[in-house]
Short mmCIF file of C-alpha atoms and ligand atoms in Angstrom, two decimals:
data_model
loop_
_atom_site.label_atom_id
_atom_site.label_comp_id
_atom_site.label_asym_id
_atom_site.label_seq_id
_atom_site.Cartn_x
_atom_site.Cartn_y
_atom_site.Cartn_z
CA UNK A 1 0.00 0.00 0.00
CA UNK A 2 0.94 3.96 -0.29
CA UNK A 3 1.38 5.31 2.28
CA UNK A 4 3.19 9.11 3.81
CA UNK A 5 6.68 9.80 4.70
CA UNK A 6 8.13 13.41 5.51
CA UNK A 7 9.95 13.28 1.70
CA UNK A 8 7.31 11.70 -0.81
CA UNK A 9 4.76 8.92 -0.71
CA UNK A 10 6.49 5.58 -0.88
CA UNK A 11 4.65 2.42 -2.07
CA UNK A 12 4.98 0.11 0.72
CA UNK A 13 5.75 -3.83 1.39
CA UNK A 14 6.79 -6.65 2.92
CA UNK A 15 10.90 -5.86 2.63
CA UNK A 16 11.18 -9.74 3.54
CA UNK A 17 8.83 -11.28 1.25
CA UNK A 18 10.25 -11.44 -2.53
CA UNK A 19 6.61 -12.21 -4.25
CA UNK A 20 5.54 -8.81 -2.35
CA UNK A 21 8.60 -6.83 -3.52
CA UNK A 22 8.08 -8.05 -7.03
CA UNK A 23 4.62 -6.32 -7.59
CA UNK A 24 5.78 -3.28 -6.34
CA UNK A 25 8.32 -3.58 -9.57
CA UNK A 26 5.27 -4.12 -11.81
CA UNK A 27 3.20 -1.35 -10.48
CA UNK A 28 5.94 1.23 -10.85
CA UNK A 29 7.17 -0.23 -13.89
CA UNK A 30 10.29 0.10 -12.21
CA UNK A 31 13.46 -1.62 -13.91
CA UNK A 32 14.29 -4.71 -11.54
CA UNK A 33 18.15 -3.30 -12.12
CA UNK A 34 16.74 -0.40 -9.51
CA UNK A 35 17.19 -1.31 -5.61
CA UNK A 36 14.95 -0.28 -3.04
CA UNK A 37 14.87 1.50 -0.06
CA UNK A 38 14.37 -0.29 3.12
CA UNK A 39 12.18 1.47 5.88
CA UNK A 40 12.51 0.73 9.59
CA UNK A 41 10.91 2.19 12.88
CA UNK A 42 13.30 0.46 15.18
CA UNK A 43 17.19 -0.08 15.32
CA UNK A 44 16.82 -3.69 16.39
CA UNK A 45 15.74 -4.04 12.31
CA UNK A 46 19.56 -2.51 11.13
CA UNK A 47 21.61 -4.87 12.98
CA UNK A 48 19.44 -7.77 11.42
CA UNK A 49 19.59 -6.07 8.15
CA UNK A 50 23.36 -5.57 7.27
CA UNK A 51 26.53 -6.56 8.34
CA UNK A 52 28.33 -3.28 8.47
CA UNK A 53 27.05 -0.86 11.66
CA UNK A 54 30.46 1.02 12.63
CA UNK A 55 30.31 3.93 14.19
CA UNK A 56 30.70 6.08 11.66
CA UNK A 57 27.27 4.82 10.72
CA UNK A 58 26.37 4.94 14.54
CA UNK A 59 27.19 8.74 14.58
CA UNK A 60 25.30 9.69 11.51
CA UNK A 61 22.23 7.47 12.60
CA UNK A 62 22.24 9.09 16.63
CA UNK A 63 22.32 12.90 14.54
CA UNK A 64 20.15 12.00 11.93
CA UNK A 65 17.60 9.26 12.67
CA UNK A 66 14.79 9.31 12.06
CA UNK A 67 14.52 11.50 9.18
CA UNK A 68 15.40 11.64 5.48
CA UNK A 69 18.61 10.23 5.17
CA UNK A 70 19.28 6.69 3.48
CA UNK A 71 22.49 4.96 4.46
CA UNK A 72 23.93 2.31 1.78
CA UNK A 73 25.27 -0.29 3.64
CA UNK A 74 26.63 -3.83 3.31
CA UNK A 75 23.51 -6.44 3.59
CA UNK A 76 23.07 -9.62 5.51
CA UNK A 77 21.82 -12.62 4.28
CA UNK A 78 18.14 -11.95 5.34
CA UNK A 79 17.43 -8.86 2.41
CA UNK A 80 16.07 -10.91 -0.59
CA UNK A 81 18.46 -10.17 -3.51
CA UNK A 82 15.17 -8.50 -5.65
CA UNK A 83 15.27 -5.58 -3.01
CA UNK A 84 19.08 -4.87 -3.74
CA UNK A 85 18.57 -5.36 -7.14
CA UNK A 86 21.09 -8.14 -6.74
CA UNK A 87 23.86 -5.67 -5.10
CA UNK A 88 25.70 -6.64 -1.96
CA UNK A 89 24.55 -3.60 -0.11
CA UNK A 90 21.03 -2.54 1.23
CA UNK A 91 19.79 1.23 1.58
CA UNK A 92 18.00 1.64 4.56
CA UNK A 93 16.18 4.86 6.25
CA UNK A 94 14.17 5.24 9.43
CA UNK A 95 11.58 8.07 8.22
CA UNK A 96 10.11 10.65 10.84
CA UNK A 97 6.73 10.75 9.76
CA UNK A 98 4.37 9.29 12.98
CA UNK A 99 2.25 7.57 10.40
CA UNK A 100 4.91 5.83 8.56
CA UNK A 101 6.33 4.71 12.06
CA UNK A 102 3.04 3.26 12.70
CA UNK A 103 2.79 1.89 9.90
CA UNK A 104 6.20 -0.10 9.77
CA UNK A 105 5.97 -0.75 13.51
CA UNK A 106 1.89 -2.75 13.15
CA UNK A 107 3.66 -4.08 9.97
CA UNK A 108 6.62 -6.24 12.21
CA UNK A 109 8.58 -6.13 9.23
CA UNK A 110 10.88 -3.47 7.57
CA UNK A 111 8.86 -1.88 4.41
CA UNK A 112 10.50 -1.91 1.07
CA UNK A 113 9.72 1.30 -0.85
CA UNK A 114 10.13 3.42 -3.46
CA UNK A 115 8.60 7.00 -4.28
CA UNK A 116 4.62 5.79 -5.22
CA UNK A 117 4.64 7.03 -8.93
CA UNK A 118 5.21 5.57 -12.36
CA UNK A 119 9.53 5.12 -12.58
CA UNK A 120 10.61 8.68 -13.79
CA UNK A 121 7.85 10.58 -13.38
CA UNK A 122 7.13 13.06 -10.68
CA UNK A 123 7.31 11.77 -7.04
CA UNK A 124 3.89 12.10 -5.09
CA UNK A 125 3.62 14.66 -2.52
CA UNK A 126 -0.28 14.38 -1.81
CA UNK A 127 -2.83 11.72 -2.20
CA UNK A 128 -4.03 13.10 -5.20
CA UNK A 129 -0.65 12.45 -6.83
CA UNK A 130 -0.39 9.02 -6.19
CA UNK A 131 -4.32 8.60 -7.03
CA UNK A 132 -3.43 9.83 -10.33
CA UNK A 133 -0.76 7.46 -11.10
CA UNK A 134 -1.42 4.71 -9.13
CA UNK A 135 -5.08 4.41 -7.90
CA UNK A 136 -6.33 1.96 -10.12
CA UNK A 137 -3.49 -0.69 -9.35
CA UNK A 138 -3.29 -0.15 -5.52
CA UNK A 139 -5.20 -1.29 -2.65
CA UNK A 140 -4.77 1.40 -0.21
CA UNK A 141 -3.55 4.76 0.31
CA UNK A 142 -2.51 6.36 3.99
CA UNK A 143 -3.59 9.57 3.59
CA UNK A 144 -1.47 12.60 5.73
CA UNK A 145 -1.67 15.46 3.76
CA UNK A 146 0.79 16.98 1.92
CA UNK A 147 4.11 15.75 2.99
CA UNK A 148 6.59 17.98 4.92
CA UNK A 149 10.00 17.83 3.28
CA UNK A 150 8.68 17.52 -0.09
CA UNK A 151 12.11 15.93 -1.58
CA UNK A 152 13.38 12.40 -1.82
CA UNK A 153 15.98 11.42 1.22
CA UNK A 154 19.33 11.75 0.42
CA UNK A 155 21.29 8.72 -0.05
CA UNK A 156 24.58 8.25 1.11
CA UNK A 157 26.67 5.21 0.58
CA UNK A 158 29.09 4.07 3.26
CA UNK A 159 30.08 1.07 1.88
CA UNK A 160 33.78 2.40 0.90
CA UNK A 161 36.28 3.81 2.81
CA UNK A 162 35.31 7.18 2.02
CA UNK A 163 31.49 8.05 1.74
CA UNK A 164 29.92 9.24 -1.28
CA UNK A 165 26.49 11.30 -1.88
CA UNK A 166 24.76 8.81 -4.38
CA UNK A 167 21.40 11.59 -4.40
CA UNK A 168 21.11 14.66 -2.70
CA UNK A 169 18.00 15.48 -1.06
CA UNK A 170 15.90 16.35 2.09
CA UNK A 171 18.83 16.13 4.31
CA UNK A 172 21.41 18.81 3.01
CA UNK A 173 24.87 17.75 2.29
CA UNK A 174 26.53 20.54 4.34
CA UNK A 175 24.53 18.83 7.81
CA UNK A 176 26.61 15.39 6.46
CA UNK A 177 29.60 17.06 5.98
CA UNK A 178 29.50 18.56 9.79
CA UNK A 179 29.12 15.36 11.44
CA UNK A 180 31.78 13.19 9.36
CA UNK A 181 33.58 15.42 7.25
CA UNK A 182 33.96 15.46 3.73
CA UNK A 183 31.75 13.54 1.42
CA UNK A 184 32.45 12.27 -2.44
CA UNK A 185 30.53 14.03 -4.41
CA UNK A 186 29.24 11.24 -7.17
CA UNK A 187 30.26 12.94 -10.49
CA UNK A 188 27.57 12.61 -12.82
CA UNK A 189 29.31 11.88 -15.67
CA UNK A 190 30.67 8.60 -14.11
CA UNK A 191 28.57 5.10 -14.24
CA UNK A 192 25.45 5.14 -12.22
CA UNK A 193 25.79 3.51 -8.98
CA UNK A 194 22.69 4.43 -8.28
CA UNK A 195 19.40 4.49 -10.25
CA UNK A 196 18.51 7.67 -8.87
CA UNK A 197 21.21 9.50 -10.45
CA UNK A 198 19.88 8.49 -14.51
CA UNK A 199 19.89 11.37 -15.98
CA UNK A 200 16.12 11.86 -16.72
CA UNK A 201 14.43 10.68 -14.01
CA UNK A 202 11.69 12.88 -11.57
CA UNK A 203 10.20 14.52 -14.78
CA UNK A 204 7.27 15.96 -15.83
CA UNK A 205 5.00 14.56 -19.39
CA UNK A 206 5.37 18.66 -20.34
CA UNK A 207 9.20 19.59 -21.93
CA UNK A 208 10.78 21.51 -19.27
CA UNK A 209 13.70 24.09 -20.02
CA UNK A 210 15.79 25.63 -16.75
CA UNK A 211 16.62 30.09 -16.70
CA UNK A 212 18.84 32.04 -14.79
CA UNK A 213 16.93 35.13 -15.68
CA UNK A 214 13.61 36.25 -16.67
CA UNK A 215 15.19 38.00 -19.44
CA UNK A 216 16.18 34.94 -21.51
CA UNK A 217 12.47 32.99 -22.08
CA UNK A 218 9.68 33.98 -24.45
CA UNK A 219 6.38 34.53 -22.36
CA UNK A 220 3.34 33.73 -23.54
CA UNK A 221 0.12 31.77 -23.24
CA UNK A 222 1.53 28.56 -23.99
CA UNK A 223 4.22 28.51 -21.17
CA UNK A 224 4.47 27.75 -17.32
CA UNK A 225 7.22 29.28 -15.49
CA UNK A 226 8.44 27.92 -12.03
CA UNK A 227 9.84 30.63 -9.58
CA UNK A 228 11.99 30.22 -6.62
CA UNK A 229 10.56 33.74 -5.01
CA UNK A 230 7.77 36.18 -6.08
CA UNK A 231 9.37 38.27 -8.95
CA UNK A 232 9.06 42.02 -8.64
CA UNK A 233 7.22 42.35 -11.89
CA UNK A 234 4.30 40.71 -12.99
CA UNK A 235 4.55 37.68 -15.93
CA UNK A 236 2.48 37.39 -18.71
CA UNK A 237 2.61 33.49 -18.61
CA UNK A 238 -0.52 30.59 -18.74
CA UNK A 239 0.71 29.34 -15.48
CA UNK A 240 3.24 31.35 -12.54
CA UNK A 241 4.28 28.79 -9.59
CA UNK A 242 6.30 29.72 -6.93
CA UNK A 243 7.62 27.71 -4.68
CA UNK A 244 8.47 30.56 -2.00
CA UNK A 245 7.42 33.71 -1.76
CA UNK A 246 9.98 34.81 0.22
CA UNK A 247 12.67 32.67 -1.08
CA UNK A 248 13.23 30.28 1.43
CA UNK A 249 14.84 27.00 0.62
CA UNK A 250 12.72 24.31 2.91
CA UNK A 251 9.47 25.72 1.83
CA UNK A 252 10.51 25.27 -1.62
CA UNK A 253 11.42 21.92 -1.53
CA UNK A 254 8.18 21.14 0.27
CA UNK A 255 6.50 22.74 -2.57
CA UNK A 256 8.61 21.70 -6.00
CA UNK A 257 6.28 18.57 -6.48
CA UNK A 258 2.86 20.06 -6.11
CA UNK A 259 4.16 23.01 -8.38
CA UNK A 260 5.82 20.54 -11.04
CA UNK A 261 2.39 18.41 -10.78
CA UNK A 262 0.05 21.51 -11.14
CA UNK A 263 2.29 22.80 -14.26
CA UNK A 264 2.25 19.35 -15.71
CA UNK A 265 -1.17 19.68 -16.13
CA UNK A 266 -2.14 23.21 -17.10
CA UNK A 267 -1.96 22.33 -20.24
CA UNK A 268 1.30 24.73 -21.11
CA UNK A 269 3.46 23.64 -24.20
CA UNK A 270 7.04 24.46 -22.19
CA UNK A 271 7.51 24.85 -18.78
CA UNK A 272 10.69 27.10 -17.34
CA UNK A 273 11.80 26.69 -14.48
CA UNK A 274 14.26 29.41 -12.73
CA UNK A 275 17.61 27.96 -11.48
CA UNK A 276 18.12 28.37 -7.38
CA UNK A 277 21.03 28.45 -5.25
CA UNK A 278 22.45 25.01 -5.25
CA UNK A 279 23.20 25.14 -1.26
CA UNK A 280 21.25 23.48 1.47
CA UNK A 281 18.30 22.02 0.12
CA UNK A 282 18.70 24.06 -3.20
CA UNK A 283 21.43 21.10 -3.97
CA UNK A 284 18.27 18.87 -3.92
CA UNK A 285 16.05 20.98 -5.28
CA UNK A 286 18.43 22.00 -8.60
CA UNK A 287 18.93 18.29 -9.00
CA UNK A 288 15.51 17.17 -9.64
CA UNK A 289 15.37 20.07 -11.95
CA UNK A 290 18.05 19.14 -13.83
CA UNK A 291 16.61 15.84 -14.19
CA UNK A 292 13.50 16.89 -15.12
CA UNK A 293 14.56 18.85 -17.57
CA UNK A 294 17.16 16.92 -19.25
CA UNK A 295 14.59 14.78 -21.73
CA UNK A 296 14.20 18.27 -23.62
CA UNK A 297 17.78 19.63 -23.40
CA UNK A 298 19.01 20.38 -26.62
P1 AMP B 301 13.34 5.75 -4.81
O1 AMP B 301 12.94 4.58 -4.00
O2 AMP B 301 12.60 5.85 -6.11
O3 AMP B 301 13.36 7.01 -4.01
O4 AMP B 301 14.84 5.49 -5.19
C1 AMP B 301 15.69 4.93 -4.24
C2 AMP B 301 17.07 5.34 -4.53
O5 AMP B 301 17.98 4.67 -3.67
C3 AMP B 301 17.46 4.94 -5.94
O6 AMP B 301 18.26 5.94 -6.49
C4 AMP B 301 18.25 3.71 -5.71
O7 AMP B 301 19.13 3.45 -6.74
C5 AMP B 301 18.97 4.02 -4.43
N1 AMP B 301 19.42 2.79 -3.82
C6 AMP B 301 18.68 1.86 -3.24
N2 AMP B 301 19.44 0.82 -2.84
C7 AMP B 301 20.71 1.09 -3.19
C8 AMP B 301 21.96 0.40 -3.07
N3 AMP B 301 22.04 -0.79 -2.50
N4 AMP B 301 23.04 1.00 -3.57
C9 AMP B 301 22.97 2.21 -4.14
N5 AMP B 301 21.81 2.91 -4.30
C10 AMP B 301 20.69 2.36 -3.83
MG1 MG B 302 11.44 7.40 -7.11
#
């Protein structure tokens, strides 16, 4: 079943139970090449998970847990090989949300899931979004509203000597870097390690072009634009998002998917969407947007 975290919707099930795991593959129409995340609600569920908790993993999990940080880590025995997509190593995350807790904690098991949309589309932020997507194919839906972060965790592998962001997201590098000191930045231009970083993934139906500035994109009826901050002046556009008025980075990531979703479907020809400061959660944020957009680069 869907059901809420603080970063997106997941689809939810039985982490343990390969037949489950497989029709969450089918659903999605996700690649079986593409791991999954495993969700837990208590630390007993780690130890019996992998074979690797050091404590450079116990450090970042006191700081951090629960919230929306995924740790790649080696896997034990018990992870069925279709939830690792074969790998050695199993991503793992304990989410804050109270009603994913619940959920995972009634369930007595550790919940594989991924974001509860078609692969590479837009992640679901609302019920409506994974309705949409997903409602005829699912049995239930745990509905919580709209959720709070708004972005995918970020994933961090800790499987080498050295760890390396495989996706940034809700949880902002710089908070990482604090704790354990410097991270690998995974170069995109290397082979994916992780499915999350192909290059057109997150992305709207609607071709989607990224601006610095106003000044460089033809306005008109047939385009949406996506704004970091109210502009000054008004724009002569079908459809105007913005994701914070007053330019602040958390509420925009809370708000990228509902705008994305709502531009998607305006029925606009092009959407552009205005390039933010790639710090904090605008690391995150950009990301996405580069994804989104990169079906229609040129
Ligand atoms: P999603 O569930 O759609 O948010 O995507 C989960 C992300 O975690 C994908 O980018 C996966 O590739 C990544 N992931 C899951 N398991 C692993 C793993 N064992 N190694 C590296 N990346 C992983
Ligand atoms: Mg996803």
């Amino acid at each position: 079943m869907a059901f809420p975290t603080e970063t997106v919707y997941g689809l939810g099930a039985d982490a343990l139970n390969p037949r489950a795991i497989a029709k969450i593959f089918k659903i999605k129409k996700r690649p079986t090449f593409d791991p999954l995340i495993v969700h837990i609600a208590e630390m007993e569920w780690l130890h019996k998970l992998t074979r690797q908790v050091d404590e450079r993993t116990l450090t970042l999990i006191k700081k951090f847990w629960p919230g929306p940080l995924t740790l790649v880590l080696l896997k034990s025995s018990l992870v069925p090989d279709i939830v690792t997509a074969g790998l050695d190593t199993v991503a793992v995350r304990m989410p804050a949300h109270p009603v994913a807790r619940k959920f995972i904690k009634l369930s007595q098991t550790p919940i594989a899931a991924p974001s509860a949309n078609l692969f590479g589309h837009l992640s679901p932020t609302t019920v409506a979004h994974v309705e949409k997507q997903l409602g005829k194919k699912i049995d239930l839906i745990l509905d919580a509203g709209k959720c709070p972060v708004g972005v995918e965790s970020t994933v961090l592998s800790l499987v080498g000597g050295k760890p390396v962001l495989l996706r940034p997201g809700g949880l902002p590098l710089e908070e990482i870097e604090k704790v354990i000191g410097k991270v690998v930045r995974q170069s995109k231009t290397k082979t994916i390690q992780s499915p999350g970083q192909l290059q057109s993934h997150y992305s709207p139906r609607t071709p989607m072009k990224l601006f610095k500035s106003l000044n460089q994109i033809p306005l008109n009826n047939n385009v949406g634009v996506l704004l970091f901050k109210r502009p000054v002046l008004k724009i002569k556009a079908r459809t105007v998002e913005i994701l914070s008025e007053k330019g602040d980075l958390t509420e925009a990531a809370a708000n990228l998917f509902l705008a994305l979703h709502r531009l998607d479907e305006s029925g606009v020809k092009i959407i552009y969407a205005e390039c933010i400061p790639a710090v904090g959660l605008g690391s995150a944020i950009m990301d996405r947007l580069e994804r989104a957009s990169s079906k229609s680069a040129t």
